[in-house]
PDB file of C-alpha atoms in Angstrom:
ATOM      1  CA  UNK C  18      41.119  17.293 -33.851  1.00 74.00           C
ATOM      2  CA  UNK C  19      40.940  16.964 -29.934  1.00 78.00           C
ATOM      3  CA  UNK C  20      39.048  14.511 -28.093  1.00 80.00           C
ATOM      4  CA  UNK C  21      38.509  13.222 -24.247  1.00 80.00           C
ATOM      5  CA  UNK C  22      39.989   9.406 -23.676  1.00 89.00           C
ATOM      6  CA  UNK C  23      36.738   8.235 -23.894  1.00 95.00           C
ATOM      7  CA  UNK C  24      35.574   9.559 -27.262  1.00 96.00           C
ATOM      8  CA  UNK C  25      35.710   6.544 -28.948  1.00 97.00           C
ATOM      9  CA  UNK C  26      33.710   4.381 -26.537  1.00 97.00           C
ATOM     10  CA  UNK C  27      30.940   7.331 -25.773  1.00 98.00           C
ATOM     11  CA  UNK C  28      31.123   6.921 -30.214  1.00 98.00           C
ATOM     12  CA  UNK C  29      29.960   3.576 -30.474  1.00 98.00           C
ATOM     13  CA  UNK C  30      26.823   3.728 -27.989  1.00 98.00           C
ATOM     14  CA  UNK C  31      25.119   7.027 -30.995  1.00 98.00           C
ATOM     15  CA  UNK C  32      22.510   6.300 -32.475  1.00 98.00           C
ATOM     16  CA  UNK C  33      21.111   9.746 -33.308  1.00 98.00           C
ATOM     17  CA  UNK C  34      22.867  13.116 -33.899  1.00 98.00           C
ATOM     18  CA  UNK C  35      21.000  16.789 -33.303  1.00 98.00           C
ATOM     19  CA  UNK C  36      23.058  20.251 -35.213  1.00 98.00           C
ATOM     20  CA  UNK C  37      23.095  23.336 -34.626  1.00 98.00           C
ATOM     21  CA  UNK C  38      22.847  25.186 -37.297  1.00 97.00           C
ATOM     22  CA  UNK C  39      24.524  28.576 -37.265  1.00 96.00           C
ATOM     23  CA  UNK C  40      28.098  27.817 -36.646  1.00 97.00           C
ATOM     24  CA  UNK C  41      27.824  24.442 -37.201  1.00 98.00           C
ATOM     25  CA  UNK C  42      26.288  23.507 -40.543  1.00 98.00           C
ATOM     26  CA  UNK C  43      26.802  26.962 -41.796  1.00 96.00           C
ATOM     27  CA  UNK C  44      30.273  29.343 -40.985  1.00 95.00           C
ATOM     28  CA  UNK C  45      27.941  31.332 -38.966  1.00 92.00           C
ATOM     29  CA  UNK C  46      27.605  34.572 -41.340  1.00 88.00           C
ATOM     30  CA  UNK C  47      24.489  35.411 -42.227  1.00 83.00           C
ATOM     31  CA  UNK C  48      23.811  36.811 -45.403  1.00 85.00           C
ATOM     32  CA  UNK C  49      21.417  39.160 -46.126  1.00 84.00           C
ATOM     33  CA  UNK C  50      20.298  40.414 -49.303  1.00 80.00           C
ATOM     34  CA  UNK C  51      19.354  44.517 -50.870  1.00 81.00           C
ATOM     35  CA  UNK C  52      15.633  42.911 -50.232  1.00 78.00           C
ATOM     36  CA  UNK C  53      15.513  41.203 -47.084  1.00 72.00           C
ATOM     37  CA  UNK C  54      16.284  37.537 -48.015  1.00 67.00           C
ATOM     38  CA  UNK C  55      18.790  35.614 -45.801  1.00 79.00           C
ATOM     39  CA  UNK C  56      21.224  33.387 -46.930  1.00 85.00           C
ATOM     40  CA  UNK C  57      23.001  30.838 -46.068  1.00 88.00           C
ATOM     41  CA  UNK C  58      26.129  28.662 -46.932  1.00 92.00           C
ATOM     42  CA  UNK C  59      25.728  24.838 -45.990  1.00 95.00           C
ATOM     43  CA  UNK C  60      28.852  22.573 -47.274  1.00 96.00           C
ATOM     44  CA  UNK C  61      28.417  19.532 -49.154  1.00 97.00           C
ATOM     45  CA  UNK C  62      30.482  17.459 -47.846  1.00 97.00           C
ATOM     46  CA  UNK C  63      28.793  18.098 -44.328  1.00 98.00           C
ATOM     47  CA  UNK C  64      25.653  16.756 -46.181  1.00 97.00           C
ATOM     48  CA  UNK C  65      27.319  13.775 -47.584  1.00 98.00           C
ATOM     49  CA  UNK C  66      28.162  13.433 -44.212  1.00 98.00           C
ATOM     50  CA  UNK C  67      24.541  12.946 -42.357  1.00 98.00           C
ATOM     51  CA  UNK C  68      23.106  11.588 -45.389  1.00 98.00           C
ATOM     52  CA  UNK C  69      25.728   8.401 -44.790  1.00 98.00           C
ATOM     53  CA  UNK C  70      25.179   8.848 -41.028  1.00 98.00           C
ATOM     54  CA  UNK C  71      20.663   8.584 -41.908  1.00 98.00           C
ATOM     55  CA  UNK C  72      22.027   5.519 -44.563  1.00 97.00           C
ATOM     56  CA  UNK C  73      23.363   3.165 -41.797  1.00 97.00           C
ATOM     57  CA  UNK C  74      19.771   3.390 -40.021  1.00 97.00           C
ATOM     58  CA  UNK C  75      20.588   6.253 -37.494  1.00 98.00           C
ATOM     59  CA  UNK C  76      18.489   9.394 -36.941  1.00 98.00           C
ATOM     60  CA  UNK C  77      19.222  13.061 -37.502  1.00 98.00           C
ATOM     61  CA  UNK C  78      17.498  16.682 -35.780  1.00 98.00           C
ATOM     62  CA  UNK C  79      18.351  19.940 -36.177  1.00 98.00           C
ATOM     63  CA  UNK C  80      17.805  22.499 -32.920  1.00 98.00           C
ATOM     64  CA  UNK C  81      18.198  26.035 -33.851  1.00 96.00           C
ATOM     65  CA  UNK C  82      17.472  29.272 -32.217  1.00 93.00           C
ATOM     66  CA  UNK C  83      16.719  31.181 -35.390  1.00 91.00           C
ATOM     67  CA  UNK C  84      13.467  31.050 -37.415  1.00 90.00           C
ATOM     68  CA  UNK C  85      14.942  30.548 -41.297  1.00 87.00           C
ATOM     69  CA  UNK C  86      12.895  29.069 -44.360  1.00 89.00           C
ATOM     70  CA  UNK C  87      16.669  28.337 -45.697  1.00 91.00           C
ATOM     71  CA  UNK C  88      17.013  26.182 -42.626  1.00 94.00           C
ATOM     72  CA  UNK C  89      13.671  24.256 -43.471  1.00 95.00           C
ATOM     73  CA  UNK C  90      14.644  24.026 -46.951  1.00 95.00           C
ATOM     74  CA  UNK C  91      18.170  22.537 -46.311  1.00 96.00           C
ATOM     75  CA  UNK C  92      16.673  20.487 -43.551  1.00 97.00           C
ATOM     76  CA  UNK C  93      14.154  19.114 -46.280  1.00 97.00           C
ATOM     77  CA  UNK C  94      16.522  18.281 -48.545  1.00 97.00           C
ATOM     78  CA  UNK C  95      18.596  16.307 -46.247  1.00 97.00           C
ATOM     79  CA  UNK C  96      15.937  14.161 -44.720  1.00 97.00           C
ATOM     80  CA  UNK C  97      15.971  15.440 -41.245  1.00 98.00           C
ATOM     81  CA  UNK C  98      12.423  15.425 -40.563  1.00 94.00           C
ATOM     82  CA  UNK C  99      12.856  16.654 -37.049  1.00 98.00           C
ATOM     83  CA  UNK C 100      13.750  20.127 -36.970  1.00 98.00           C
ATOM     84  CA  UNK C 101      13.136  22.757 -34.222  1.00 98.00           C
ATOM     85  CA  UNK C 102      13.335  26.398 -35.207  1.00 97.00           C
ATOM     86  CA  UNK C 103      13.615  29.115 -32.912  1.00 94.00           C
ATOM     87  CA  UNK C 104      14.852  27.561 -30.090  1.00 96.00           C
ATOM     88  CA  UNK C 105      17.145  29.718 -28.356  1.00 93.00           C
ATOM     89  CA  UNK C 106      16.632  27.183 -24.869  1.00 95.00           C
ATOM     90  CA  UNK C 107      17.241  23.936 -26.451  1.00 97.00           C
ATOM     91  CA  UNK C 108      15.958  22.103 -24.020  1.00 97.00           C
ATOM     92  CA  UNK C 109      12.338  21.149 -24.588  1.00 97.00           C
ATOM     93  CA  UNK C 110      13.227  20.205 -28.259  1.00 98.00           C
ATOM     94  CA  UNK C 111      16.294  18.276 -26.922  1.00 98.00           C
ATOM     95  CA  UNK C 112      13.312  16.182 -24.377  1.00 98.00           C
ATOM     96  CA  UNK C 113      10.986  16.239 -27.125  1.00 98.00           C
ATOM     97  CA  UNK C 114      13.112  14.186 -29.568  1.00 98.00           C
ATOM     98  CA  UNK C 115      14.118  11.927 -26.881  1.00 98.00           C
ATOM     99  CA  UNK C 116      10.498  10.887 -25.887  1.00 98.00           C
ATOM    100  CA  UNK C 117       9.369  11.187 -29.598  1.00 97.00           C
ATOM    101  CA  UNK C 118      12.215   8.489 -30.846  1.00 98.00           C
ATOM    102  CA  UNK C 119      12.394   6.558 -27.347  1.00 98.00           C
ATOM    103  CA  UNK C 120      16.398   7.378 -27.125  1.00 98.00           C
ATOM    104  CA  UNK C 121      18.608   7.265 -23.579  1.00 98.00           C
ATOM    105  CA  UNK C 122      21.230  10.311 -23.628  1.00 98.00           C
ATOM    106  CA  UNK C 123      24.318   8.059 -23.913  1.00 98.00           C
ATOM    107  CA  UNK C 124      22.572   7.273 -27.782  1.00 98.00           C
ATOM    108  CA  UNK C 125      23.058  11.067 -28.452  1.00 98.00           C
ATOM    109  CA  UNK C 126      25.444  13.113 -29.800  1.00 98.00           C
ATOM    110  CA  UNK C 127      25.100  16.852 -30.448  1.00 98.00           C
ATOM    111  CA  UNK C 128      27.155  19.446 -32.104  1.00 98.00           C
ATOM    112  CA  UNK C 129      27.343  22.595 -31.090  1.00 98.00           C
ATOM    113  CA  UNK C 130      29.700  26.142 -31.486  1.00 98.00           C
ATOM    114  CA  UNK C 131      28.233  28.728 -28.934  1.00 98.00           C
ATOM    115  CA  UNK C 132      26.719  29.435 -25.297  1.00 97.00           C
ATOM    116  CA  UNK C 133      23.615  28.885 -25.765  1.00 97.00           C
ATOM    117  CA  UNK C 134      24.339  24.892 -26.720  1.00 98.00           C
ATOM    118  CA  UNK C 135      25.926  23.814 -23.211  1.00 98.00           C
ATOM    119  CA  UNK C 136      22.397  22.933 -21.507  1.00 97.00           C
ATOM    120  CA  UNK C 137      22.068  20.347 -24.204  1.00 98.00           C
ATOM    121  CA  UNK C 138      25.196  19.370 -24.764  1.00 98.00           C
ATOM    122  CA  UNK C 139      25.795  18.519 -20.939  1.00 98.00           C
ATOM    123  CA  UNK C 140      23.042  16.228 -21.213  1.00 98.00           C
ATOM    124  CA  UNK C 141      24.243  13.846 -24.212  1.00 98.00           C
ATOM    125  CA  UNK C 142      26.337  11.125 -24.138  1.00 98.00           C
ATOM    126  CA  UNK C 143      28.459  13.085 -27.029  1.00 98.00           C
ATOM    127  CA  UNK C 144      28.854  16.215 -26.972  1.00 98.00           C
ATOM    128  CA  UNK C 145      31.350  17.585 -30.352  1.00 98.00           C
ATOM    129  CA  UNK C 146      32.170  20.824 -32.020  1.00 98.00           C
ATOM    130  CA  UNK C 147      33.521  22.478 -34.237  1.00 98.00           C
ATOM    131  CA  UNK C 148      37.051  23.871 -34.115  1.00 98.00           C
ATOM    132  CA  UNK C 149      35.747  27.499 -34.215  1.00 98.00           C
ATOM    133  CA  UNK C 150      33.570  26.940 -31.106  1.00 98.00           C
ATOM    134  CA  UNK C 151      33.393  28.800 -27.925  1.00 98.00           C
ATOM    135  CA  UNK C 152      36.057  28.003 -25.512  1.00 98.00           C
ATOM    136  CA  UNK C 153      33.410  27.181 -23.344  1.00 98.00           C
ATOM    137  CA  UNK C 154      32.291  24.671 -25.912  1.00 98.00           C
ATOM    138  CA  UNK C 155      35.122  23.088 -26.533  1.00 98.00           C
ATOM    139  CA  UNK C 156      35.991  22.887 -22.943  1.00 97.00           C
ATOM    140  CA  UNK C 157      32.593  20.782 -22.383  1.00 97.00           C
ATOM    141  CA  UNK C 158      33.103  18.706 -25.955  1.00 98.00           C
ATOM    142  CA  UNK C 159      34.508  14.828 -26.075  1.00 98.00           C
ATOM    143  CA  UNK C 160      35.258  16.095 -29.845  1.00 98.00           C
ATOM    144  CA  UNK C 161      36.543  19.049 -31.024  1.00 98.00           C
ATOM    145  CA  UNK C 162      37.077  18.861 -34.898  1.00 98.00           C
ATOM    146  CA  UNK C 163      40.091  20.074 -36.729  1.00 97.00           C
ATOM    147  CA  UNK C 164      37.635  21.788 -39.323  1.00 98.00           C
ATOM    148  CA  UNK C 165      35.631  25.115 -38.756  1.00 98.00           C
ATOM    149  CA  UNK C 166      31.996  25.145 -38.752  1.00 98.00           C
ATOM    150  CA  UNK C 167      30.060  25.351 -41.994  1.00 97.00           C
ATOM    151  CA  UNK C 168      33.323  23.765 -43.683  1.00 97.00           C
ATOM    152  CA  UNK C 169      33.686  19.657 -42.774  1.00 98.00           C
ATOM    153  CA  UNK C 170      33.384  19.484 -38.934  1.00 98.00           C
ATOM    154  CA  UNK C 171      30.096  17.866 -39.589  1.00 98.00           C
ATOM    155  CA  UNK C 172      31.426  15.442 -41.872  1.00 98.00           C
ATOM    156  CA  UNK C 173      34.779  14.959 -39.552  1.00 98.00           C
ATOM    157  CA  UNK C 174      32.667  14.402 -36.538  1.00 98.00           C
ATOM    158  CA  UNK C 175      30.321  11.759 -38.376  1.00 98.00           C
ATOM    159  CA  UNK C 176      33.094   9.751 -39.950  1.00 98.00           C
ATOM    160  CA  UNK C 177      34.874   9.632 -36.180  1.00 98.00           C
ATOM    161  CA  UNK C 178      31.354   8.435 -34.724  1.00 98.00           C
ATOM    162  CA  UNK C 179      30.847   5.691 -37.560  1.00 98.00           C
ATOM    163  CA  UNK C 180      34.856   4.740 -37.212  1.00 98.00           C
ATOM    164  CA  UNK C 181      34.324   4.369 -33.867  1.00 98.00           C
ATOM    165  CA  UNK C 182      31.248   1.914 -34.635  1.00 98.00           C
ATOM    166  CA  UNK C 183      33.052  -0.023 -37.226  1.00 98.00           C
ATOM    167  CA  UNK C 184      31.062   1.041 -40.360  1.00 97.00           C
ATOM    168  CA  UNK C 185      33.327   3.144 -42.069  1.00 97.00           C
ATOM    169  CA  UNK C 186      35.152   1.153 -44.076  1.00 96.00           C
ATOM    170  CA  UNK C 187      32.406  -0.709 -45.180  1.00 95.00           C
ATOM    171  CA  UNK C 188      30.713   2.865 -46.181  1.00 96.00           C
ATOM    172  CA  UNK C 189      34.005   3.826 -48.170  1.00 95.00           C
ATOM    173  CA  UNK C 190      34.010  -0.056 -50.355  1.00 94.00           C
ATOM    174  CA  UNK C 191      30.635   0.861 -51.383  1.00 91.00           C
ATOM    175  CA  UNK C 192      31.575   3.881 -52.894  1.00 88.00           C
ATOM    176  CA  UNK C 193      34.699   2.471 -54.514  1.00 88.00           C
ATOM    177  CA  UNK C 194      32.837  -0.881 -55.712  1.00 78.00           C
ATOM    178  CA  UNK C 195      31.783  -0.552 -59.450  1.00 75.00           C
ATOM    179  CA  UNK C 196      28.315  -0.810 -58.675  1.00 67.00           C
ATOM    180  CA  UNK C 197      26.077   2.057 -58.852  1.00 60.00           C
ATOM    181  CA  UNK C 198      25.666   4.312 -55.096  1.00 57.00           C
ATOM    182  CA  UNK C 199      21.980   5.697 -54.804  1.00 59.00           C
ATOM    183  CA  UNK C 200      20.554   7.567 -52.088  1.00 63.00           C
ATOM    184  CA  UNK C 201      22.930   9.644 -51.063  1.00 61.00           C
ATOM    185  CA  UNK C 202      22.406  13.475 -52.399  1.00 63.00           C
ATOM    186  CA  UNK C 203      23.761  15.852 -50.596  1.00 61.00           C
TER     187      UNK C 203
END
């Protein structure tokens, strides 16, 4: 992993995260099937990952330039209730969930792998991505993880933002306590 000097204290002031999808919480293939369908792999412990983020109180979007039922399905399943399909200029859904949830840039973070996520991601207060991104990505990012996209950079950058915020270890006794964890599918 890679980050700018002030990763940690651009960390503590998130409150909400937006993905990417493609390239971010999927390797970036896309699958496609003798009869059309698309597919998509999305790693579990990437979902673990936002589901712990959404379980400390903090919100979660997803801004993608594709149109993809799998997308709405995963997006579903996770609890992200905001999520922008087909948006290959980010930018009005990146306004849109700032009005709609009253947030300043410095709360945001966003992850992103390719060109078209550097309008956004010059805008937040953190900007991460995975360690497959574009140079130009990387370049622009206060994060870069050691993981790839699609396999735990989503889950490395959320346990650096809620280290940074203190609430990681906390997250970690509750899972080793003998009492039983709900609410957390993945």
């Amino acid at each position: 992993m890679v980050f700018a000097a002030d990763a940690t204290e651009r960390a503590r002031r998130v409150r909400f995260i937006i993905f990417d999808v493609d390239g971010v919480l999927t390797d970036g293939g896309i699958y496609t099937g003798e009869t059309g369908e698309f597919m998509k792999p999305f790693y579990v412990r990437d979902g673990l990952g936002i589901r712990l983020w959404q379980n400390e109180g903090f919100g979660t979007a997803i801004i993608t330039g594709r149109k993809s039922a799998i997308v709405s399905l995963r997006a579903a399943e996770l609890k992200i209730e905001d999520t922008y399909l087909g948006h290959i200029d980010k930018r009005s859904a990146y306004a849109d969930i700032k009005a709609r949830h009253g947030l300043l840039d410095e709360e945001i973070a966003y992850i992103g792998d390719d060109l078209v996520d550097l309008a956004v991601m010059g805008q937040v207060g953190f900007a991460a991505a995975p360690a497959d991104a574009a140079d130009e990505v990387c370049a622009l990012s206060h994060f870069v993880a050691h993981a790839p996209g699609g396999r735990g950079a989503v889950r490395e950058i959320v346990e650096f933002l809620l280290k940074a915020q203190g609430r990681w270890a906390e997250i970690v006794a509750r899972f080793s306590a003998p009492t039983k964890v709900t609410n957390v599918s993945q």
